[in-house]
mmCIF file of C-alpha atoms in Angstrom:
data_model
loop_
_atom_site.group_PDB
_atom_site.id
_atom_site.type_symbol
_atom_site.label_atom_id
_atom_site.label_comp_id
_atom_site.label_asym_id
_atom_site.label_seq_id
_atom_site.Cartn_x
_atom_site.Cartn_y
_atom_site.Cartn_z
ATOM 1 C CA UNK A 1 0.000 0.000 0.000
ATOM 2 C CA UNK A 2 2.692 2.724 0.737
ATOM 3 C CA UNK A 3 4.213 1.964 -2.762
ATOM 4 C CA UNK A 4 1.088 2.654 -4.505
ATOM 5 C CA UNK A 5 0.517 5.622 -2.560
ATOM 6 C CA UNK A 6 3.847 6.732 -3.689
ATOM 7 C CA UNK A 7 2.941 6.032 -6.871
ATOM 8 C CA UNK A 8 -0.923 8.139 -6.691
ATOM 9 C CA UNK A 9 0.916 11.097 -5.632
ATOM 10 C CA UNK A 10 3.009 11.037 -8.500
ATOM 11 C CA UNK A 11 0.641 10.830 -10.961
ATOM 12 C CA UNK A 12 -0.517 13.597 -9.311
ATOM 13 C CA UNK A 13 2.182 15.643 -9.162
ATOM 14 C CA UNK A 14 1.964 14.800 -12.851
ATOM 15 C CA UNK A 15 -1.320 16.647 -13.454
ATOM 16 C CA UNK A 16 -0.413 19.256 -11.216
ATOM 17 C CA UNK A 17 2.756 20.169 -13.728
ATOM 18 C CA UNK A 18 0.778 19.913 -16.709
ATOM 19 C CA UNK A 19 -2.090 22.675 -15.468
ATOM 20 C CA UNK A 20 0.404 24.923 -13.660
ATOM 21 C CA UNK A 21 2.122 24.799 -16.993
ATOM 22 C CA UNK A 22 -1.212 25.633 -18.971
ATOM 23 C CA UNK A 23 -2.740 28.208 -16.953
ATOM 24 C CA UNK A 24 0.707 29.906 -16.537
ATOM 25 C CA UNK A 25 1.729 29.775 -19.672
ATOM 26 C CA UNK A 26 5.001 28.067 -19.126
ATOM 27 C CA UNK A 27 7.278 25.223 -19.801
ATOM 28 C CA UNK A 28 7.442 23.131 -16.836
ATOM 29 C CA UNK A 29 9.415 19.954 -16.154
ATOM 30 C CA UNK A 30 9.855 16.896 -14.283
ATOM 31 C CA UNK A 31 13.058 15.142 -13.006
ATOM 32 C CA UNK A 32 14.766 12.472 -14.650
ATOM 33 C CA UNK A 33 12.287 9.414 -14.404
ATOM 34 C CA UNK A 34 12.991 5.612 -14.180
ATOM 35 C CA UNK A 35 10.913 3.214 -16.440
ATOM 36 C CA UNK A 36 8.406 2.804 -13.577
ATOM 37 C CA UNK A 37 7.778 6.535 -13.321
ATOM 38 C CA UNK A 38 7.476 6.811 -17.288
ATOM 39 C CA UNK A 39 4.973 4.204 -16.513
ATOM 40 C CA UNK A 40 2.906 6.150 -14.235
ATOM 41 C CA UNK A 41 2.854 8.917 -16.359
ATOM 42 C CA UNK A 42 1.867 7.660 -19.371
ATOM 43 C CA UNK A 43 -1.058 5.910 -17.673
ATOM 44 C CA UNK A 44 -2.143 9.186 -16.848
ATOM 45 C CA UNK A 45 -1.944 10.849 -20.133
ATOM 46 C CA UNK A 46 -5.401 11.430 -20.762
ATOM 47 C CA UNK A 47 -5.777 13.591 -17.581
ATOM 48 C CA UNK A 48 -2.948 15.974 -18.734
ATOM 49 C CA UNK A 49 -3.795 19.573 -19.251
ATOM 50 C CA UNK A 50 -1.133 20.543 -21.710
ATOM 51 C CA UNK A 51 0.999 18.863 -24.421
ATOM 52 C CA UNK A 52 4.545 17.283 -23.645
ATOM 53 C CA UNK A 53 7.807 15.835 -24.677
ATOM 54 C CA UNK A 54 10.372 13.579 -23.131
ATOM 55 C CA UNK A 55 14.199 13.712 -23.324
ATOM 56 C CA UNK A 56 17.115 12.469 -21.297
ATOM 57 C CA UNK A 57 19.291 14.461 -23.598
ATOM 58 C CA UNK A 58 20.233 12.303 -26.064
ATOM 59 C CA UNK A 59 18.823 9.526 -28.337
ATOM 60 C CA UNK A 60 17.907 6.180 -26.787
ATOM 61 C CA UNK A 61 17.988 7.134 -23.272
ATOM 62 C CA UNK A 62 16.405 5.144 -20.390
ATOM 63 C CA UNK A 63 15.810 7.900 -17.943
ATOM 64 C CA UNK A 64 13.788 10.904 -19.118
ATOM 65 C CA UNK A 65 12.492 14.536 -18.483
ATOM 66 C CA UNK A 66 9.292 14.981 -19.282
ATOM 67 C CA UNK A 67 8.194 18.727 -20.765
ATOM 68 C CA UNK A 68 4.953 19.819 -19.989
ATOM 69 C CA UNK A 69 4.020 22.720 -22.951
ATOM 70 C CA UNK A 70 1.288 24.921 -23.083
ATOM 71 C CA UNK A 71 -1.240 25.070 -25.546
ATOM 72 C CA UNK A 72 -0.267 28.688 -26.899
ATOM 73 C CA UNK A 73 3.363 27.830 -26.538
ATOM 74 C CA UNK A 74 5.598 30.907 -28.324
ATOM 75 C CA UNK A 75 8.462 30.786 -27.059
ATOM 76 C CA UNK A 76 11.452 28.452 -27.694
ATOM 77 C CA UNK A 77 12.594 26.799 -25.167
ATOM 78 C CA UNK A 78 15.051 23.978 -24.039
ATOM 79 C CA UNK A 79 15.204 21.264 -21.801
ATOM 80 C CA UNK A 80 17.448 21.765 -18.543
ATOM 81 C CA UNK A 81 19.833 19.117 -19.209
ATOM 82 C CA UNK A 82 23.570 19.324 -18.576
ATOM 83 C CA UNK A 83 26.063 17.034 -20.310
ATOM 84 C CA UNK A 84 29.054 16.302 -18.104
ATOM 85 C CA UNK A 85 32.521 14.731 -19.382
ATOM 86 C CA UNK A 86 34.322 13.248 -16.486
ATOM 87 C CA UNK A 87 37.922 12.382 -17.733
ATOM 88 C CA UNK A 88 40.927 10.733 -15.627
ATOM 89 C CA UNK A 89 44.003 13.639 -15.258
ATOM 90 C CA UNK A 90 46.191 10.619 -15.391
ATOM 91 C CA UNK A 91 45.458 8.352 -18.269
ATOM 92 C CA UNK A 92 47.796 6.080 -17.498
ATOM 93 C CA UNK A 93 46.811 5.461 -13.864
ATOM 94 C CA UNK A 94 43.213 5.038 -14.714
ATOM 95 C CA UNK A 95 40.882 2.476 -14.232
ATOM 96 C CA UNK A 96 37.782 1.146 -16.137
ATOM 97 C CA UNK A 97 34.846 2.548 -14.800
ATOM 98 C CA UNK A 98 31.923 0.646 -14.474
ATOM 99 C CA UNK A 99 27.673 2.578 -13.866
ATOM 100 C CA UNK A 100 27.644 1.605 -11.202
ATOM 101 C CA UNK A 101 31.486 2.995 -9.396
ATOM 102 C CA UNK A 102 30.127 6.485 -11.249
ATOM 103 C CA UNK A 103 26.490 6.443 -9.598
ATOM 104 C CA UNK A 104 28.054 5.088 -6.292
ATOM 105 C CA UNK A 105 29.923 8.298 -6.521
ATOM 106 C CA UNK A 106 27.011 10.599 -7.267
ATOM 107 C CA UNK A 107 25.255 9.062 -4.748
ATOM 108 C CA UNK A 108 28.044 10.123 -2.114
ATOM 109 C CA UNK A 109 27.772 13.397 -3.114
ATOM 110 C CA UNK A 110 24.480 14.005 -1.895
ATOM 111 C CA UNK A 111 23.088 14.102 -5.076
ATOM 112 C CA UNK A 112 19.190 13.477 -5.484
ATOM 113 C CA UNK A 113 18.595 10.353 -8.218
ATOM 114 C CA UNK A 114 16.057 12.207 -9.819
ATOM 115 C CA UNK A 115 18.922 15.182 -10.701
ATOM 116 C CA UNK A 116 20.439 12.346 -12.163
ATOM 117 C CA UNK A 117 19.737 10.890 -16.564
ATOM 118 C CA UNK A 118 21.764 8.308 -18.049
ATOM 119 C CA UNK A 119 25.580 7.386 -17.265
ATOM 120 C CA UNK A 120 27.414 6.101 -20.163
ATOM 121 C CA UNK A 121 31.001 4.523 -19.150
ATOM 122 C CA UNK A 122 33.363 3.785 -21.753
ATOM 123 C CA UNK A 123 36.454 2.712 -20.271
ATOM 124 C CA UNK A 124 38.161 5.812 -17.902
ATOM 125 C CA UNK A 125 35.858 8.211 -19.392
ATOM 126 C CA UNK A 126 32.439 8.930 -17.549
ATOM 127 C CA UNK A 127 29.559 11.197 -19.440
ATOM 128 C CA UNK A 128 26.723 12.258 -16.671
ATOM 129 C CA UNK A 129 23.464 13.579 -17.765
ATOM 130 C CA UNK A 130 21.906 15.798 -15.253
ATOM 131 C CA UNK A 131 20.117 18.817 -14.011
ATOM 132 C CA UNK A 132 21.500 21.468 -15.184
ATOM 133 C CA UNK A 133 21.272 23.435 -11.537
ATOM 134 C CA UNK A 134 23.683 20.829 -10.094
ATOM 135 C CA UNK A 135 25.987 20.443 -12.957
ATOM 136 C CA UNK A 136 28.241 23.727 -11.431
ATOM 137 C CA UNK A 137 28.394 21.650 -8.113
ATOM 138 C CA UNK A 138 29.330 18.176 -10.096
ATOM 139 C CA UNK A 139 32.213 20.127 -11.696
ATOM 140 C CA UNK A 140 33.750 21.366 -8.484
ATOM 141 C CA UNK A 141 33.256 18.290 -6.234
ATOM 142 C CA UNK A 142 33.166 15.389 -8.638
ATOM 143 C CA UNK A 143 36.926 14.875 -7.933
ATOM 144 C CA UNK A 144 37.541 11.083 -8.021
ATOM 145 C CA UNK A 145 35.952 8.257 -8.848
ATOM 146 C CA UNK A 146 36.949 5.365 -6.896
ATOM 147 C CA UNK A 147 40.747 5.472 -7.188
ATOM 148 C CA UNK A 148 40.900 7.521 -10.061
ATOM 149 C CA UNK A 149 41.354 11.333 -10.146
ATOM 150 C CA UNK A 150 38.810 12.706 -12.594
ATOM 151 C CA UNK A 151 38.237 16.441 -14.062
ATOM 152 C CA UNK A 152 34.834 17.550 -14.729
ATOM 153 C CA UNK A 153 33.929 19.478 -17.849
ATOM 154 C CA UNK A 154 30.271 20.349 -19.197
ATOM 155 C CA UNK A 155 30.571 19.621 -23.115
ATOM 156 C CA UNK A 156 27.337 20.010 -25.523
ATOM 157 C CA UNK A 157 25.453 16.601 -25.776
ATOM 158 C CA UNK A 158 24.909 17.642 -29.684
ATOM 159 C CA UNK A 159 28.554 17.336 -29.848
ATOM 160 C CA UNK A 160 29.049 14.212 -28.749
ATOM 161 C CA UNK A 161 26.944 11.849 -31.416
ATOM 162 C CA UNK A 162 26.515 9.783 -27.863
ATOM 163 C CA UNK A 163 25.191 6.052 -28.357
ATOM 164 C CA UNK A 164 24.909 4.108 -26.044
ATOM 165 C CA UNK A 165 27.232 0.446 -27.082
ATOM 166 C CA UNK A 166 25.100 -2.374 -28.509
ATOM 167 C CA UNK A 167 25.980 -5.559 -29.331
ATOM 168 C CA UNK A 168 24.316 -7.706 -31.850
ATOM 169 C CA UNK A 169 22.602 -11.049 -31.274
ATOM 170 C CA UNK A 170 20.690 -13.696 -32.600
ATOM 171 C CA UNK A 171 17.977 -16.116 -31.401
ATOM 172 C CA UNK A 172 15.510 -18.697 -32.059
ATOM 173 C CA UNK A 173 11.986 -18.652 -30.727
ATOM 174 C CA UNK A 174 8.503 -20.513 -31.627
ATOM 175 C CA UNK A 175 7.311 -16.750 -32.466
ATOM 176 C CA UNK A 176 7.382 -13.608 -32.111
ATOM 177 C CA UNK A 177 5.273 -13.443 -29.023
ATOM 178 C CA UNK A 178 7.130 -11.258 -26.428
ATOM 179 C CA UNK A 179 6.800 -13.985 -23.419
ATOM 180 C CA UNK A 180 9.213 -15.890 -26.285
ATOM 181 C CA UNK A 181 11.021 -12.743 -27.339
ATOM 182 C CA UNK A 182 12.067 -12.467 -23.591
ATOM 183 C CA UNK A 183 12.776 -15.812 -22.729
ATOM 184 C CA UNK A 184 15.356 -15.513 -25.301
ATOM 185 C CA UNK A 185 16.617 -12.231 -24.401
ATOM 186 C CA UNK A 186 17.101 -13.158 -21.087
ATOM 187 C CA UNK A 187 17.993 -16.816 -21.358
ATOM 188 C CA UNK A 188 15.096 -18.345 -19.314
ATOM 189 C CA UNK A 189 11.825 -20.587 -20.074
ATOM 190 C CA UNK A 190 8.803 -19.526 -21.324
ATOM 191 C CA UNK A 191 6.793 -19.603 -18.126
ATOM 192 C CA UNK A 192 10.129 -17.921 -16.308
ATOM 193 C CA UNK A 193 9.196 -15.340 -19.141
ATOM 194 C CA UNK A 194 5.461 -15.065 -18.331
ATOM 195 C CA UNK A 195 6.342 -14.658 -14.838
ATOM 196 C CA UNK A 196 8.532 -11.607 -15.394
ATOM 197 C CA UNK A 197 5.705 -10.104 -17.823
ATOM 198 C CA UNK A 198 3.006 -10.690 -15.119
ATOM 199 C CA UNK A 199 4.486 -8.807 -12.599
ATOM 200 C CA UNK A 200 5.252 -6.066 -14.408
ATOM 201 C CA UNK A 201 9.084 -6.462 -15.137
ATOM 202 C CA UNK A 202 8.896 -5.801 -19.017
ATOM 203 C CA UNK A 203 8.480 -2.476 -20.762
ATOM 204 C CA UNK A 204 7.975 -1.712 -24.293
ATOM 205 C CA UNK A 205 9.146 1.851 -25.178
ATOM 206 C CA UNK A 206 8.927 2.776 -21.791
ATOM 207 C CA UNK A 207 5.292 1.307 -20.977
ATOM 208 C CA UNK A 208 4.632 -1.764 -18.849
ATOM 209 C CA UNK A 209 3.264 -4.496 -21.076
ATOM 210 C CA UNK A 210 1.519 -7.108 -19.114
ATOM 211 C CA UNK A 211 0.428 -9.288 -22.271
ATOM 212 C CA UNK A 212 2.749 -12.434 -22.727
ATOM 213 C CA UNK A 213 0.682 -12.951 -26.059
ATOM 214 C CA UNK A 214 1.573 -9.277 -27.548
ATOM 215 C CA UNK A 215 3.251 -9.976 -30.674
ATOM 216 C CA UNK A 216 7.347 -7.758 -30.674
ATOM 217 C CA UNK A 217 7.254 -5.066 -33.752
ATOM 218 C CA UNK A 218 10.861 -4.036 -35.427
ATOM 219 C CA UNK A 219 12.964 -1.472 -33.501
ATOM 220 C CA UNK A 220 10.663 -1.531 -30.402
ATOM 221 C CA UNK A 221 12.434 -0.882 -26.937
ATOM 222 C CA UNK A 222 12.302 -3.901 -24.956
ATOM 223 C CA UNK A 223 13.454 -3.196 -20.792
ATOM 224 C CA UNK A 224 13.006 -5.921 -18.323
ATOM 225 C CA UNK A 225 13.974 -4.671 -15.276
ATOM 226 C CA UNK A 226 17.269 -6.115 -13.482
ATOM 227 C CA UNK A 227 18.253 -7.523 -16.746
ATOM 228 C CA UNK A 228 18.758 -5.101 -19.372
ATOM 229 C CA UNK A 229 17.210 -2.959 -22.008
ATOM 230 C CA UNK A 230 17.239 -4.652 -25.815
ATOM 231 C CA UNK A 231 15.880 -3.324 -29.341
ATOM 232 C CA UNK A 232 14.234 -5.792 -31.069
ATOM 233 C CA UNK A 233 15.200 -5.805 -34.694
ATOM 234 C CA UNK A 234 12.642 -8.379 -36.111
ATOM 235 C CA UNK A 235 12.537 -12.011 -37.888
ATOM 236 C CA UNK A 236 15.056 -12.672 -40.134
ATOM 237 C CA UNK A 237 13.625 -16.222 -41.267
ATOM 238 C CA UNK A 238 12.980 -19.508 -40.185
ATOM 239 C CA UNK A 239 14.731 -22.446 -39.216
ATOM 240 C CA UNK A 240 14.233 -25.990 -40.773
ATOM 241 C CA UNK A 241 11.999 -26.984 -38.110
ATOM 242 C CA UNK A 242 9.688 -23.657 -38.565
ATOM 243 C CA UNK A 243 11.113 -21.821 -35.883
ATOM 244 C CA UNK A 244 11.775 -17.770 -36.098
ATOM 245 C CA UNK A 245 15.270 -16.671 -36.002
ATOM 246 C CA UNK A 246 15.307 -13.053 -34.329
ATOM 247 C CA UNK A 247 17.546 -10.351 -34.156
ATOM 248 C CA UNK A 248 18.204 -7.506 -31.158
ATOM 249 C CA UNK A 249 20.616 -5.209 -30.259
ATOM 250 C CA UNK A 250 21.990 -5.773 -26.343
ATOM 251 C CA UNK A 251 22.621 -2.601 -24.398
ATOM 252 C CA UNK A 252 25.735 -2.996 -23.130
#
């Protein structure tokens, strides 16, 4: 019960956003969400007041900002999203970096999670995405990260061409049905599968999908939560024995 009254109160703070936004004429926004929160919100979309976007600064994120935009919107605006480079001063004393050493970090600072987008590691170099009221903060006391000295610099996400690193797989299933889709993606039985749909562990495009019979569609966003996220890149024919060979693309 005190989870979903966590969750009520979000939905609507939700609503609340979206008619402050309206009547005052404003651009309002919400903090970096997880794919639960996303959830909520889209649940709710019919009671919004005003239009809206969602960002987490740069394509194919996970966590997202949602923009709530007035009807007579005439003004350009931007999302308050700062892109931070963190970059060992020693390259040759640095260590890989993993998410979770960078988020541990974050987390020590004080730092509120929802202040907090998408970390992309790759290798010594850390990129943050965050609010851009804390990134001034980040810069001055986002020294080290675990035993590696670090400097801080905010760098334009535009200039980056960030993706997050995929790797490319291949599997057989009976169909295309997502309780098979995700017993392959996750390497576990079909009922294992329907389990982790049923409770509300798989997303589609950042939407819980509770139907193990709902058929995957090319380049749809597949999260299960405390496995990974995967794009699912379609049938690419059949086996001998009629079975579908799928591709995906593993977020890594």
């Amino acid at each position: 019960m005190h989870m979903a009254r966590e969750e009520e109160l979000l939905a609507k703070r939700f609503i609340d956003l979206s008619r402050q936004a309206q009547q005052r004429d404003i651009v309002l926004f919400s903090g970096f969400l997880n794919l639960n929160e996303l959830n909520i919100f889209q649940q709710g979309i019919s009671e919004l007041y005003s239009g809206f976007e969602m960002s987490g600064g740069y394509a194919w994120s996970e966590r997202q900002m949602i923009a709530f935009l007035p009807d007579a919107l005439c003004y350009a605006w931007e999302y308050p999203i700062a892109c931070l480079e963190a970059a060992p001063v020693n390259q040759k004393f640095a260590e890989a970096l993993s998410h979770r050493d960078v988020l541990g970090t974050l987390m020590g600072l004080g730092i509120e999670r929802s202040k907090i987008g998408d970390i992309l590691v790759d290798g010594g170099m850390a990129y943050v995405f965050c609010h851009e009221d804390i990134a001034p903060y980040l810069i001055e006391q986002l020294t080290r990260i675990r035993h590696t000295t670090v400097r801080v610099r905010q760098v334009p996400p535009a200039e980056l061409r960030l993706t997050p690193k995929t790797e490319l797989c291949e599997g057989i299933v009976a169909s295309n049905r997502l309780d098979g889709v995700v017993a392959c993606l996750c390497k576990v039985s079909r009922s294992q599968a329907s389990q982790m749909i049923r409770g509300g562990k798989v997303f589609i495009n950042h939407k819980e999908c509770l139907q193990i019979a709902r058929e995957c569609k090319e380049q749809e966003l597949v999260s299960i939560r405390s496995i990974g996220r995967f794009r699912f890149l379609g049938c690419m024919g059949e086996t001998r024995k009629g079975r579908a060979k799928i591709q995906y693309e593993k977020f890594l």
